[in-house]
Structures are given as C-alpha cells and as structure tokens.
Amino acid sequence: MKIAIILGSTRPGRKGEAVARWVLAKAKERPDVDYELIDLLDHPLPHLDEAVSASRGVYANDHTKAWSATIAAFDGFVFVTPEYNHSTSGVLKNAIDYLYAEWNNKAAAFVSYGALGGARAIEHLRAISSELQLAHVRQQLSFSLFTDFENFAEFSPSPMHDAAASVLFDQLESWAGALKTIR
C-alpha cells in the first residue's frame, strides 16, 4: 500500500513542514506500508482553471494531468493542514478540488495545527472528503501553537501525540486496505 502525506501549506515561514516531517518519521516506523511526503510547493497549481467539472475526469491542463497521476497512485492520504480563518488552507482546498475520481474509495486521516489545534480545519476537510467518497478515519492529530510549538515557532510535540499517531495509522491503513479491494 502507498499512502501520501500531503503538506497543505505553501506559506512562507510555514509551520506545517516540521509537522509533516514528524508525521512522516512516525509513519516510516511502520512496516509494510510505503508513506511518501507530497509538498504542495512542489505541485504549483493555479486557482482551479479547468473548464469541466473534475467529476467528469476530463482534464485539459498539463498541471492537472500531472497532479492526477500523482494522486491516483496512492491508496490513502494524511492531510496536514493549518487552520486559517476557521478552515483549511486555500492551497489545500484548491489542490483537492482539481480532482474527483482520484480520491474516490480511498482513505484519509487528518493532522492539523493552529491556535486551537486546527480542529475546525479538520471538520471542513471531513465534509469535503465525504463529498469526494474519501473515507475519513475517526482518529486525528491536533497540534496547538501554545503547547506543541516552543515560542510559537519550533515544533516540539507533546509525547502524548505518539500514541494518537499510532492509532491514526492503524485506522488509516485498515481502511485503505479494505477500500483497495473495491477499486
């Protein structure tokens, strides 16, 4: 199985890169599943510029075709998102909106960070995922800027997150494996 960890921030000085690398390090400790980091900085997508709805699967632009091929190769996803204005980042929402079938019948888990741990960003991603037929697991990781970042800058997660990460990966791998049988 292949699972992508999608870093959903491209903002200068972003905190998400440290969070995503921590998630990747935890994931790499797990046997039999290939985890890979996908940084949206490496996939610059303009604001959605496809004339036809993604649900039709007809892509005109090379950047959309490349993004489609990247996402189609995975069985599941861990979305790492900041919370901006009580929601996920615009760049992550835009990247998700480019595709449809590539997300279907796969599994997703969520990792967030923000003043309140990014919980509201995850709630929005859950609704979006449901529309995309992307099964999302119950366990989530929410990192607080107050307690999991030294001086609001350096990522230093509480050890309590280790056990929660293990549960998140267990659930995600289970669902991704089950859904693979119906694709």
PDB file of C-alpha atoms in Angstrom:
ATOM      1  CA  MET A   1       0.000   0.000   0.000  1.00  0.00           C
ATOM      2  CA  LYS A   2       1.038   3.564  -0.683  1.00  0.00           C
ATOM      3  CA  ILE A   3      -0.094   6.465   1.457  1.00  0.00           C
ATOM      4  CA  ALA A   4       0.662  10.117   0.786  1.00  0.00           C
ATOM      5  CA  ILE A   5       1.226  12.673   3.491  1.00  0.00           C
ATOM      6  CA  ILE A   6       0.057  15.896   1.846  1.00  0.00           C
ATOM      7  CA  LEU A   7       1.566  19.074   3.261  1.00  0.00           C
ATOM      8  CA  GLY A   8      -1.236  21.610   2.842  1.00  0.00           C
ATOM      9  CA  SER A   9       0.581  24.910   3.304  1.00  0.00           C
ATOM     10  CA  THR A  10       2.842  26.846   0.991  1.00  0.00           C
ATOM     11  CA  ARG A  11       3.040  29.948   3.143  1.00  0.00           C
ATOM     12  CA  PRO A  12       6.499  31.456   3.748  1.00  0.00           C
ATOM     13  CA  GLY A  13       7.650  30.538   7.254  1.00  0.00           C
ATOM     14  CA  ARG A  14       5.051  27.764   7.441  1.00  0.00           C
ATOM     15  CA  LYS A  15       4.980  25.509  10.475  1.00  0.00           C
ATOM     16  CA  GLY A  16       3.461  22.635   8.529  1.00  0.00           C
ATOM     17  CA  GLU A  17       6.725  21.345   7.121  1.00  0.00           C
ATOM     18  CA  ALA A  18       8.001  20.395  10.578  1.00  0.00           C
ATOM     19  CA  VAL A  19       4.643  18.814  11.409  1.00  0.00           C
ATOM     20  CA  ALA A  20       4.562  16.842   8.150  1.00  0.00           C
ATOM     21  CA  ARG A  21       8.137  15.630   8.624  1.00  0.00           C
ATOM     22  CA  TRP A  22       7.253  14.462  12.159  1.00  0.00           C
ATOM     23  CA  VAL A  23       4.245  12.573  10.748  1.00  0.00           C
ATOM     24  CA  LEU A  24       6.446  11.039   8.028  1.00  0.00           C
ATOM     25  CA  ALA A  25       9.064   9.960  10.604  1.00  0.00           C
ATOM     26  CA  LYS A  26       6.353   8.258  12.685  1.00  0.00           C
ATOM     27  CA  ALA A  27       4.887   6.629   9.560  1.00  0.00           C
ATOM     28  CA  LYS A  28       8.271   5.304   8.436  1.00  0.00           C
ATOM     29  CA  GLU A  29       8.438   3.254  11.653  1.00  0.00           C
ATOM     30  CA  ARG A  30       5.519   1.178  10.384  1.00  0.00           C
ATOM     31  CA  PRO A  31       6.142  -1.999   8.399  1.00  0.00           C
ATOM     32  CA  ASP A  32       4.567  -2.973   5.083  1.00  0.00           C
ATOM     33  CA  VAL A  33       3.216   0.447   4.061  1.00  0.00           C
ATOM     34  CA  ASP A  34       5.020   2.971   1.893  1.00  0.00           C
ATOM     35  CA  TYR A  35       4.480   6.546   3.120  1.00  0.00           C
ATOM     36  CA  GLU A  36       5.573   9.471   0.966  1.00  0.00           C
ATOM     37  CA  LEU A  37       5.525  13.212   1.595  1.00  0.00           C
ATOM     38  CA  ILE A  38       3.831  15.362  -1.034  1.00  0.00           C
ATOM     39  CA  ASP A  39       4.593  19.044  -0.560  1.00  0.00           C
ATOM     40  CA  LEU A  40       2.183  21.332  -2.402  1.00  0.00           C
ATOM     41  CA  LEU A  41       5.137  23.670  -3.011  1.00  0.00           C
ATOM     42  CA  ASP A  42       6.330  21.014  -5.476  1.00  0.00           C
ATOM     43  CA  HIS A  43       2.939  20.952  -7.222  1.00  0.00           C
ATOM     44  CA  PRO A  44       2.127  24.577  -8.032  1.00  0.00           C
ATOM     45  CA  LEU A  45      -1.477  24.591  -9.159  1.00  0.00           C
ATOM     46  CA  PRO A  46      -3.073  27.884 -10.208  1.00  0.00           C
ATOM     47  CA  HIS A  47      -6.525  28.653  -8.890  1.00  0.00           C
ATOM     48  CA  LEU A  48      -8.764  25.984 -10.368  1.00  0.00           C
ATOM     49  CA  ASP A  49      -8.601  26.583 -14.109  1.00  0.00           C
ATOM     50  CA  GLU A  50     -10.294  23.523 -15.593  1.00  0.00           C
ATOM     51  CA  ALA A  51     -13.434  24.362 -17.566  1.00  0.00           C
ATOM     52  CA  VAL A  52     -15.060  20.974 -16.967  1.00  0.00           C
ATOM     53  CA  SER A  53     -16.001  19.650 -13.532  1.00  0.00           C
ATOM     54  CA  ALA A  54     -13.450  17.260 -12.042  1.00  0.00           C
ATOM     55  CA  SER A  55     -16.198  14.653 -11.634  1.00  0.00           C
ATOM     56  CA  ARG A  56     -16.114  14.209 -15.428  1.00  0.00           C
ATOM     57  CA  GLY A  57     -12.414  13.284 -15.373  1.00  0.00           C
ATOM     58  CA  VAL A  58     -11.628  15.329 -18.472  1.00  0.00           C
ATOM     59  CA  TYR A  59      -8.508  17.375 -17.817  1.00  0.00           C
ATOM     60  CA  ALA A  60      -7.224  19.967 -20.288  1.00  0.00           C
ATOM     61  CA  ASN A  61      -4.140  21.283 -18.497  1.00  0.00           C
ATOM     62  CA  ASP A  62      -0.794  19.562 -18.081  1.00  0.00           C
ATOM     63  CA  HIS A  63      -0.555  20.587 -14.414  1.00  0.00           C
ATOM     64  CA  THR A  64      -3.905  18.898 -13.746  1.00  0.00           C
ATOM     65  CA  LYS A  65      -2.858  15.731 -15.570  1.00  0.00           C
ATOM     66  CA  ALA A  66       0.380  15.599 -13.564  1.00  0.00           C
ATOM     67  CA  TRP A  67      -1.496  16.162 -10.279  1.00  0.00           C
ATOM     68  CA  SER A  68      -3.999  13.465 -11.256  1.00  0.00           C
ATOM     69  CA  ALA A  69      -1.220  10.947 -11.911  1.00  0.00           C
ATOM     70  CA  THR A  70       0.406  11.782  -8.567  1.00  0.00           C
ATOM     71  CA  ILE A  71      -2.758  11.337  -6.502  1.00  0.00           C
ATOM     72  CA  ALA A  72      -4.077   8.308  -8.423  1.00  0.00           C
ATOM     73  CA  ALA A  73      -1.001   6.311  -7.377  1.00  0.00           C
ATOM     74  CA  PHE A  74      -1.962   6.334  -3.674  1.00  0.00           C
ATOM     75  CA  ASP A  75      -4.325   4.207  -1.601  1.00  0.00           C
ATOM     76  CA  GLY A  76      -4.743   6.726   1.196  1.00  0.00           C
ATOM     77  CA  PHE A  77      -3.801  10.149   2.439  1.00  0.00           C
ATOM     78  CA  VAL A  78      -2.789  12.022   5.559  1.00  0.00           C
ATOM     79  CA  PHE A  79      -3.690  15.673   5.113  1.00  0.00           C
ATOM     80  CA  VAL A  80      -1.504  18.021   7.170  1.00  0.00           C
ATOM     81  CA  THR A  81      -3.300  21.340   7.406  1.00  0.00           C
ATOM     82  CA  PRO A  82      -3.002  24.644   9.175  1.00  0.00           C
ATOM     83  CA  GLU A  83      -6.133  26.352  10.383  1.00  0.00           C
ATOM     84  CA  TYR A  84      -6.675  29.661   8.631  1.00  0.00           C
ATOM     85  CA  ASN A  85      -9.839  31.616   9.464  1.00  0.00           C
ATOM     86  CA  HIS A  86     -11.604  28.583  10.972  1.00  0.00           C
ATOM     87  CA  SER A  87     -10.903  26.411   7.911  1.00  0.00           C
ATOM     88  CA  THR A  88      -8.207  24.619   5.959  1.00  0.00           C
ATOM     89  CA  SER A  89      -5.740  26.462   3.740  1.00  0.00           C
ATOM     90  CA  GLY A  90      -6.837  27.759   0.373  1.00  0.00           C
ATOM     91  CA  VAL A  91      -3.967  25.993  -1.383  1.00  0.00           C
ATOM     92  CA  LEU A  92      -5.012  22.606   0.023  1.00  0.00           C
ATOM     93  CA  LYS A  93      -8.680  23.146  -0.847  1.00  0.00           C
ATOM     94  CA  ASN A  94      -7.662  24.161  -4.367  1.00  0.00           C
ATOM     95  CA  ALA A  95      -5.475  21.053  -4.797  1.00  0.00           C
ATOM     96  CA  ILE A  96      -8.305  18.819  -3.609  1.00  0.00           C
ATOM     97  CA  ASP A  97     -10.852  20.493  -5.914  1.00  0.00           C
ATOM     98  CA  TYR A  98      -8.793  19.766  -9.025  1.00  0.00           C
ATOM     99  CA  LEU A  99      -9.660  16.051  -8.873  1.00  0.00           C
ATOM    100  CA  TYR A 100     -12.544  13.724  -8.133  1.00  0.00           C
ATOM    101  CA  ALA A 101     -12.186  10.045  -9.112  1.00  0.00           C
ATOM    102  CA  GLU A 102      -8.576  10.013  -7.923  1.00  0.00           C
ATOM    103  CA  TRP A 103      -9.861  10.489  -4.351  1.00  0.00           C
ATOM    104  CA  ASN A 104     -12.796   8.032  -4.554  1.00  0.00           C
ATOM    105  CA  ASN A 105     -12.830   4.874  -2.454  1.00  0.00           C
ATOM    106  CA  LYS A 106      -9.629   5.692  -0.657  1.00  0.00           C
ATOM    107  CA  ALA A 107      -8.975   6.547   2.986  1.00  0.00           C
ATOM    108  CA  ALA A 108      -7.932   9.775   4.670  1.00  0.00           C
ATOM    109  CA  ALA A 109      -6.640  10.903   8.040  1.00  0.00           C
ATOM    110  CA  PHE A 110      -6.089  14.436   9.271  1.00  0.00           C
ATOM    111  CA  VAL A 111      -3.339  16.249  11.130  1.00  0.00           C
ATOM    112  CA  SER A 112      -3.796  19.904  11.961  1.00  0.00           C
ATOM    113  CA  TYR A 113      -2.135  22.724  13.806  1.00  0.00           C
ATOM    114  CA  GLY A 114      -3.259  26.131  14.982  1.00  0.00           C
ATOM    115  CA  ALA A 115      -4.240  28.191  17.989  1.00  0.00           C
ATOM    116  CA  LEU A 116      -6.981  25.699  18.843  1.00  0.00           C
ATOM    117  CA  GLY A 117      -5.163  22.745  17.331  1.00  0.00           C
ATOM    118  CA  GLY A 118      -6.725  23.224  13.921  1.00  0.00           C
ATOM    119  CA  ALA A 119      -9.865  21.268  14.789  1.00  0.00           C
ATOM    120  CA  ARG A 120     -12.120  23.464  12.642  1.00  0.00           C
ATOM    121  CA  ALA A 121      -9.893  22.899   9.613  1.00  0.00           C
ATOM    122  CA  ILE A 122     -10.319  19.163  10.082  1.00  0.00           C
ATOM    123  CA  GLU A 123     -14.095  19.489  10.327  1.00  0.00           C
ATOM    124  CA  HIS A 124     -14.158  21.231   6.951  1.00  0.00           C
ATOM    125  CA  LEU A 125     -11.885  18.592   5.439  1.00  0.00           C
ATOM    126  CA  ARG A 126     -14.199  15.857   6.734  1.00  0.00           C
ATOM    127  CA  ALA A 127     -17.162  17.388   4.881  1.00  0.00           C
ATOM    128  CA  ILE A 128     -15.109  17.815   1.708  1.00  0.00           C
ATOM    129  CA  SER A 129     -13.844  14.231   1.940  1.00  0.00           C
ATOM    130  CA  SER A 130     -17.344  12.843   2.291  1.00  0.00           C
ATOM    131  CA  GLU A 131     -18.380  14.528  -0.952  1.00  0.00           C
ATOM    132  CA  LEU A 132     -15.347  13.011  -2.686  1.00  0.00           C
ATOM    133  CA  GLN A 133     -16.153   9.487  -1.444  1.00  0.00           C
ATOM    134  CA  LEU A 134     -12.946   9.630   0.546  1.00  0.00           C
ATOM    135  CA  ALA A 135     -13.429   7.645   3.753  1.00  0.00           C
ATOM    136  CA  HIS A 136     -12.019   9.504   6.729  1.00  0.00           C
ATOM    137  CA  VAL A 137     -10.954   7.824   9.928  1.00  0.00           C
ATOM    138  CA  ARG A 138     -12.021   8.903  13.390  1.00  0.00           C
ATOM    139  CA  GLN A 139      -8.562   9.466  14.925  1.00  0.00           C
ATOM    140  CA  GLN A 140      -6.955  12.809  14.239  1.00  0.00           C
ATOM    141  CA  LEU A 141      -3.929  14.711  15.465  1.00  0.00           C
ATOM    142  CA  SER A 142      -4.310  18.324  16.507  1.00  0.00           C
ATOM    143  CA  PHE A 143      -1.252  20.327  17.497  1.00  0.00           C
ATOM    144  CA  SER A 144      -1.609  23.545  19.473  1.00  0.00           C
ATOM    145  CA  LEU A 145       0.574  26.534  18.742  1.00  0.00           C
ATOM    146  CA  PHE A 146       0.536  27.138  22.525  1.00  0.00           C
ATOM    147  CA  THR A 147       1.670  23.713  23.736  1.00  0.00           C
ATOM    148  CA  ASP A 148       3.306  21.913  20.798  1.00  0.00           C
ATOM    149  CA  PHE A 149       5.487  24.755  19.489  1.00  0.00           C
ATOM    150  CA  GLU A 150       8.238  26.386  21.527  1.00  0.00           C
ATOM    151  CA  ASN A 151       7.791  30.170  21.370  1.00  0.00           C
ATOM    152  CA  PHE A 152       5.091  29.588  18.736  1.00  0.00           C
ATOM    153  CA  ALA A 153       7.875  28.691  16.294  1.00  0.00           C
ATOM    154  CA  GLU A 154       9.783  25.429  16.808  1.00  0.00           C
ATOM    155  CA  PHE A 155       7.697  22.262  16.598  1.00  0.00           C
ATOM    156  CA  SER A 156       8.085  20.271  19.806  1.00  0.00           C
ATOM    157  CA  PRO A 157       5.078  17.972  20.107  1.00  0.00           C
ATOM    158  CA  SER A 158       3.966  16.569  23.407  1.00  0.00           C
ATOM    159  CA  PRO A 159       4.805  12.853  23.799  1.00  0.00           C
ATOM    160  CA  MET A 160       1.076  12.145  24.182  1.00  0.00           C
ATOM    161  CA  HIS A 161       0.773  12.526  20.406  1.00  0.00           C
ATOM    162  CA  ASP A 162       2.855   9.389  19.787  1.00  0.00           C
ATOM    163  CA  ALA A 163       0.091   7.018  20.894  1.00  0.00           C
ATOM    164  CA  ALA A 164      -2.540   9.009  18.998  1.00  0.00           C
ATOM    165  CA  ALA A 165      -0.398   8.827  15.851  1.00  0.00           C
ATOM    166  CA  SER A 166      -0.186   5.064  16.171  1.00  0.00           C
ATOM    167  CA  VAL A 167      -3.983   4.801  16.374  1.00  0.00           C
ATOM    168  CA  LEU A 168      -4.338   7.152  13.386  1.00  0.00           C
ATOM    169  CA  PHE A 169      -2.016   4.989  11.273  1.00  0.00           C
ATOM    170  CA  ASP A 170      -3.755   1.771  12.386  1.00  0.00           C
ATOM    171  CA  GLN A 171      -7.144   3.117  11.351  1.00  0.00           C
ATOM    172  CA  LEU A 172      -5.901   4.630   8.104  1.00  0.00           C
ATOM    173  CA  GLU A 173      -4.041   1.517   6.980  1.00  0.00           C
ATOM    174  CA  SER A 174      -7.015  -0.683   7.837  1.00  0.00           C
ATOM    175  CA  TRP A 175      -9.454   1.416   5.836  1.00  0.00           C
ATOM    176  CA  ALA A 176      -7.051   1.965   2.934  1.00  0.00           C
ATOM    177  CA  GLY A 177      -6.506  -1.770   2.669  1.00  0.00           C
ATOM    178  CA  ALA A 178     -10.212  -2.554   2.796  1.00  0.00           C
ATOM    179  CA  LEU A 179     -11.091   0.081   0.201  1.00  0.00           C
ATOM    180  CA  LYS A 180      -8.362  -1.140  -2.136  1.00  0.00           C
ATOM    181  CA  THR A 181     -10.404  -4.312  -2.631  1.00  0.00           C
ATOM    182  CA  ILE A 182     -13.285  -2.367  -4.204  1.00  0.00           C
ATOM    183  CA  ARG A 183     -11.277  -0.184  -6.578  1.00  0.00           C
TER     184      ARG A 183
END
